[in-house]
Amino acid sequence: MKKITALIGTQSKQATYAAVREFEKNLRQYEEIDFEYLFLGDYRLEFCRSCLNCIAKGEELCPLKDDRDTLLAKIEESDGIVFATPNYAFHVSALMKNFLDRFAYFYHRPRFFDKTCTAIVCQGIFGGNKIRRYLESMGRNFGFRSTRGGCMTTLRPMTEPQKKRMAREMAKAAGRFHEGLTQPVPPPPLFRLMMFRIARTNIKRLDDSFVDYRYFKEMGWFESDYYHATTLGPFKKAAGNLFDFLGRTVARVG
Ligand SMILES: Cc1cc2nc3c(=O)[nH]c(=O)nc-3n(C[C@H](O)[C@H](O)[C@H](O)COP(=O)(O)O)c2cc1C
């Protein structure tokens, strides 16, 4: 049975919570799932102090001793993650942002290639779709396969038309998420391929004393086409070679 964890960036149990419940209900129509509601506010997560240890030396050297690794274990045991947040001042809530900050080292050393994520955003007026796209993109940076989630306008108390719109939006988002959970992962888009190849070329110039170098070596990424196993068509293969060449040229000039 697939395990899904919703990481919820509010303690309010109002619209965002209702949207996740609707999402869960729709997802259950596809198959039996184990669905966990994880409220980020129930965990002790301190603010990043900007020492950069996690990024430059290794996440185990973070000086903050809190629930970060408990949250990591929750992600690792899941097949799918739902990032859910209200729109606060045109961004994710502080709880969600702090969570993303504390896991910034994933952007250097992504993982979760076998997992799917999506994003749910509730807002009073506007700006939420940009936040939804931001969360979906952060998920991709973590390594997830990211499917389009949903953004809903949910003034309190929610009107009947708003509730109906939420039901429709969550039904569509659950369908896309389920596809992500069950269908083979497609080859990367050109932009992501380019970012991988250029990052890899830069990291290849380092040595074993760098954590990113050790991670790339361990993952076999110095030889692979992309982060995860994939088949590149002739066009993307050629583009990949070009990105390698460009990366080497930029590295030489830089
Ligand atoms: C601190 C705060 C900031 C907010 N900022 C925005 C905003 O910038 N744009 C917006 O459309 N709604 C904003 N809202 C409204 C919330 O996004 C909206 O009420 C949402 O439904 C709250 O989620 P909840 O019902 O799950 O608590 C804000 C609400 C709060 C409490």
XYZ file of C-alpha atoms and ligand atoms in Angstrom:
285
model
C 0.000 0.000 0.000
C 1.336 3.441 -0.923
C 2.161 5.838 1.882
C 1.349 9.508 1.370
C 2.345 12.248 3.794
C 0.854 15.726 3.725
C 3.247 18.317 5.171
C 0.932 21.065 6.365
C 2.294 24.552 6.996
C -0.504 25.787 9.261
C -2.037 24.671 12.535
C -5.400 26.322 11.778
C -7.385 23.275 10.559
C -9.406 25.564 8.314
C -9.285 25.859 4.512
C -5.849 24.329 3.858
C -6.710 21.357 6.035
C -10.100 21.024 4.309
C -8.370 21.062 0.907
C -5.984 18.288 1.950
C -8.949 16.242 3.246
C -10.665 16.683 -0.106
C -7.456 15.672 -1.895
C -7.151 12.562 0.273
C -10.786 11.600 -0.369
C -10.237 11.811 -4.129
C -6.955 9.941 -4.027
C -8.608 7.082 -2.157
C -10.886 6.554 -5.154
C -7.912 5.251 -7.132
C -6.491 2.815 -4.611
C -6.115 2.036 -0.952
C -3.542 4.342 0.609
C -2.021 5.137 3.951
C -2.433 8.915 4.300
C -0.744 10.838 7.117
C -1.449 14.442 8.136
C 1.784 15.947 9.396
C 1.448 19.449 10.880
C 4.850 21.122 10.675
C 4.001 23.151 13.795
C 3.924 19.944 15.853
C 7.659 19.499 15.241
C 10.543 21.464 16.671
C 12.413 22.973 13.767
C 14.778 25.817 14.589
C 15.726 28.598 12.204
C 18.770 28.108 10.001
C 21.811 30.024 11.323
C 23.473 30.253 7.916
C 26.646 28.391 8.919
C 26.414 26.578 5.540
C 27.729 23.366 7.138
C 24.924 21.267 5.625
C 25.603 22.497 2.112
C 29.393 22.684 2.172
C 30.422 19.920 4.588
C 27.492 17.590 5.159
C 24.045 17.756 6.737
C 25.211 15.735 9.756
C 27.285 18.785 10.802
C 24.257 21.044 11.307
C 24.635 22.570 14.788
C 20.864 22.607 15.392
C 19.611 19.631 17.342
C 15.887 19.388 16.683
C 13.324 17.338 14.738
C 14.847 17.812 11.258
C 15.864 14.176 10.863
C 12.509 12.951 12.199
C 10.854 14.883 9.362
C 13.378 13.477 6.899
C 12.506 9.946 8.029
C 8.811 10.747 7.442
C 9.603 11.769 3.859
C 11.821 8.765 3.284
C 9.120 6.324 4.355
C 6.576 7.942 1.971
C 5.861 7.283 -1.696
C 4.297 10.697 -2.121
C 4.417 14.084 -0.397
C 1.811 16.845 -0.436
C 3.101 20.319 0.428
C 0.139 22.280 1.770
C 0.244 25.904 2.873
C -1.881 29.018 3.106
C -0.761 32.105 1.196
C 0.797 34.359 3.819
C 2.042 37.728 2.530
C 2.270 36.309 -1.017
C 4.438 33.364 -0.011
C 4.317 30.044 1.771
C 3.751 30.249 5.540
C 6.770 30.731 7.796
C 6.417 27.111 8.983
C 6.724 25.856 5.404
C 9.541 28.264 4.510
C 11.532 27.231 7.560
C 11.072 23.599 6.556
C 12.395 24.360 3.043
C 15.342 26.356 4.426
C 16.368 23.530 6.722
C 16.465 21.095 3.816
C 18.269 23.436 1.397
C 21.113 20.922 1.104
C 18.822 18.743 -1.020
C 19.182 21.272 -3.824
C 22.880 20.409 -3.928
C 22.406 16.709 -3.352
C 18.906 15.783 -4.518
C 17.255 12.454 -3.708
C 13.632 11.172 -3.660
C 13.729 10.250 -7.381
C 11.317 7.411 -6.699
C 8.748 9.699 -5.057
C 6.059 12.090 -6.266
C 5.072 15.411 -4.752
C 2.444 18.072 -5.295
C 1.345 21.395 -3.783
C -1.881 22.713 -2.291
C -2.288 26.426 -1.597
C -5.232 28.292 -0.055
C -5.514 32.038 -0.267
C -7.754 34.952 0.616
C -7.451 36.887 -2.623
C -4.559 36.218 -5.000
C -0.910 35.279 -5.481
C -1.441 31.617 -4.635
C -0.759 30.118 -8.038
C 2.742 31.560 -7.998
C 3.249 29.904 -4.587
C 1.901 26.599 -5.920
C 4.401 26.723 -8.810
C 7.183 27.637 -6.375
C 6.439 24.600 -4.196
C 6.190 22.300 -7.215
C 9.563 23.564 -8.407
C 11.128 23.166 -4.927
C 9.885 19.581 -4.993
C 11.682 19.038 -8.308
C 14.831 20.551 -6.819
C 14.574 18.000 -3.987
C 14.483 15.295 -6.685
C 10.761 14.466 -6.584
C 8.615 13.942 -9.592
C 6.316 16.930 -9.144
C 2.740 17.060 -10.395
C 0.559 20.144 -10.703
C -1.417 20.668 -7.512
C -4.121 23.221 -6.834
C -4.725 26.737 -5.569
C -8.043 27.838 -4.078
C -9.564 31.090 -2.909
C -11.082 30.387 0.462
C -12.357 33.424 2.304
C -13.811 32.587 5.717
C -16.498 31.322 5.982
C -16.220 29.463 2.685
C -19.200 29.910 0.388
C -20.915 26.966 -1.343
C -19.440 27.894 -4.785
C -15.965 28.051 -3.181
C -16.480 24.613 -1.641
C -17.516 23.242 -5.035
C -14.477 24.801 -6.696
C -12.261 23.254 -4.017
C -13.795 19.826 -4.662
C -13.175 20.171 -8.420
C -9.647 21.473 -8.018
C -8.666 18.729 -5.547
C -10.207 16.006 -7.720
C -8.023 17.102 -10.651
C -4.920 17.474 -8.485
C -5.444 14.001 -6.979
C -5.767 12.494 -10.477
C -2.491 14.058 -11.629
C -0.740 13.021 -8.400
C -1.938 9.451 -8.766
C -0.595 9.379 -12.316
C 2.743 10.592 -10.965
C 2.716 7.819 -8.357
C 1.957 5.056 -10.829
C 3.317 5.986 -14.281
C 6.949 5.647 -15.410
C 9.036 8.797 -14.885
C 9.449 10.674 -18.201
C 12.874 11.914 -19.411
C 13.885 15.292 -17.943
C 12.933 18.534 -19.681
C 15.829 20.337 -21.424
C 16.216 22.934 -18.658
C 16.606 20.309 -15.912
C 19.025 18.310 -18.108
C 21.099 21.443 -18.650
C 21.187 22.258 -14.922
C 22.287 18.699 -14.087
C 25.055 18.654 -16.701
C 26.439 22.077 -15.772
C 26.322 21.332 -12.019
C 28.015 17.987 -12.632
C 30.818 19.540 -14.720
C 31.536 22.016 -11.929
C 31.485 19.359 -9.210
C 33.754 17.052 -11.251
C 36.536 19.631 -10.899
C 36.508 19.164 -7.101
C 37.852 16.195 -5.126
C 36.913 13.776 -2.347
C 37.242 16.464 0.323
C 33.963 18.002 -0.959
C 30.662 16.461 0.125
C 28.943 17.210 -3.212
C 31.783 15.436 -5.060
C 31.526 12.377 -2.807
C 27.741 12.313 -3.228
C 27.866 12.588 -7.029
C 30.524 9.847 -7.145
C 28.531 7.558 -4.844
C 25.374 8.070 -6.927
C 27.263 7.327 -10.181
C 26.286 10.737 -11.545
C 29.676 11.492 -13.115
C 28.896 8.823 -15.715
C 25.079 8.841 -15.926
C 22.868 10.745 -18.387
C 20.794 12.276 -15.584
C 20.080 11.991 -11.855
C 17.762 9.037 -12.326
C 17.803 6.225 -14.880
C 16.282 7.516 -18.105
C 16.484 7.084 -21.848
C 17.378 10.264 -23.697
C 16.321 10.514 -27.341
C 18.917 11.562 -29.982
C 18.056 15.277 -29.606
C 18.414 15.315 -25.804
C 21.561 13.172 -26.041
C 23.130 15.761 -28.357
C 21.866 18.584 -26.142
C 23.393 16.834 -23.111
C 26.794 16.661 -24.864
C 26.490 20.344 -25.729
C 25.676 21.216 -22.091
C 28.744 19.206 -20.971
C 30.889 21.157 -23.442
C 29.384 24.504 -22.357
C 29.890 23.577 -18.706
C 33.578 22.803 -19.346
C 34.028 26.046 -21.285
C 32.346 28.141 -18.558
C 34.428 26.365 -15.890
C 37.669 27.117 -17.808
C 36.817 30.793 -18.305
C 35.525 31.173 -14.720
C -0.714 36.416 8.114
C -1.627 36.249 6.938
C -1.218 36.697 5.708
C -2.038 36.523 4.585
N -1.602 36.982 3.363
C -2.348 36.780 2.273
C -1.909 37.203 0.985
O -0.854 37.793 0.819
N -2.696 36.962 -0.074
C -3.894 36.320 0.030
O -4.569 36.132 -0.970
N -4.339 35.878 1.239
C -3.609 36.091 2.350
N -4.052 35.666 3.588
C -5.316 34.902 3.673
C -5.088 33.405 3.791
O -4.236 32.937 2.751
C -6.396 32.626 3.699
O -7.267 33.088 4.687
C -6.202 31.124 3.845
O -7.398 30.500 3.592
C -5.740 30.775 5.256
O -5.569 29.391 5.337
P -6.346 28.517 6.444
O -7.814 28.800 6.217
O -5.939 27.119 6.178
O -5.901 29.032 7.788
C -3.276 35.851 4.713
C -3.680 35.389 5.978
C -2.867 35.568 7.075
C -3.311 35.044 8.418
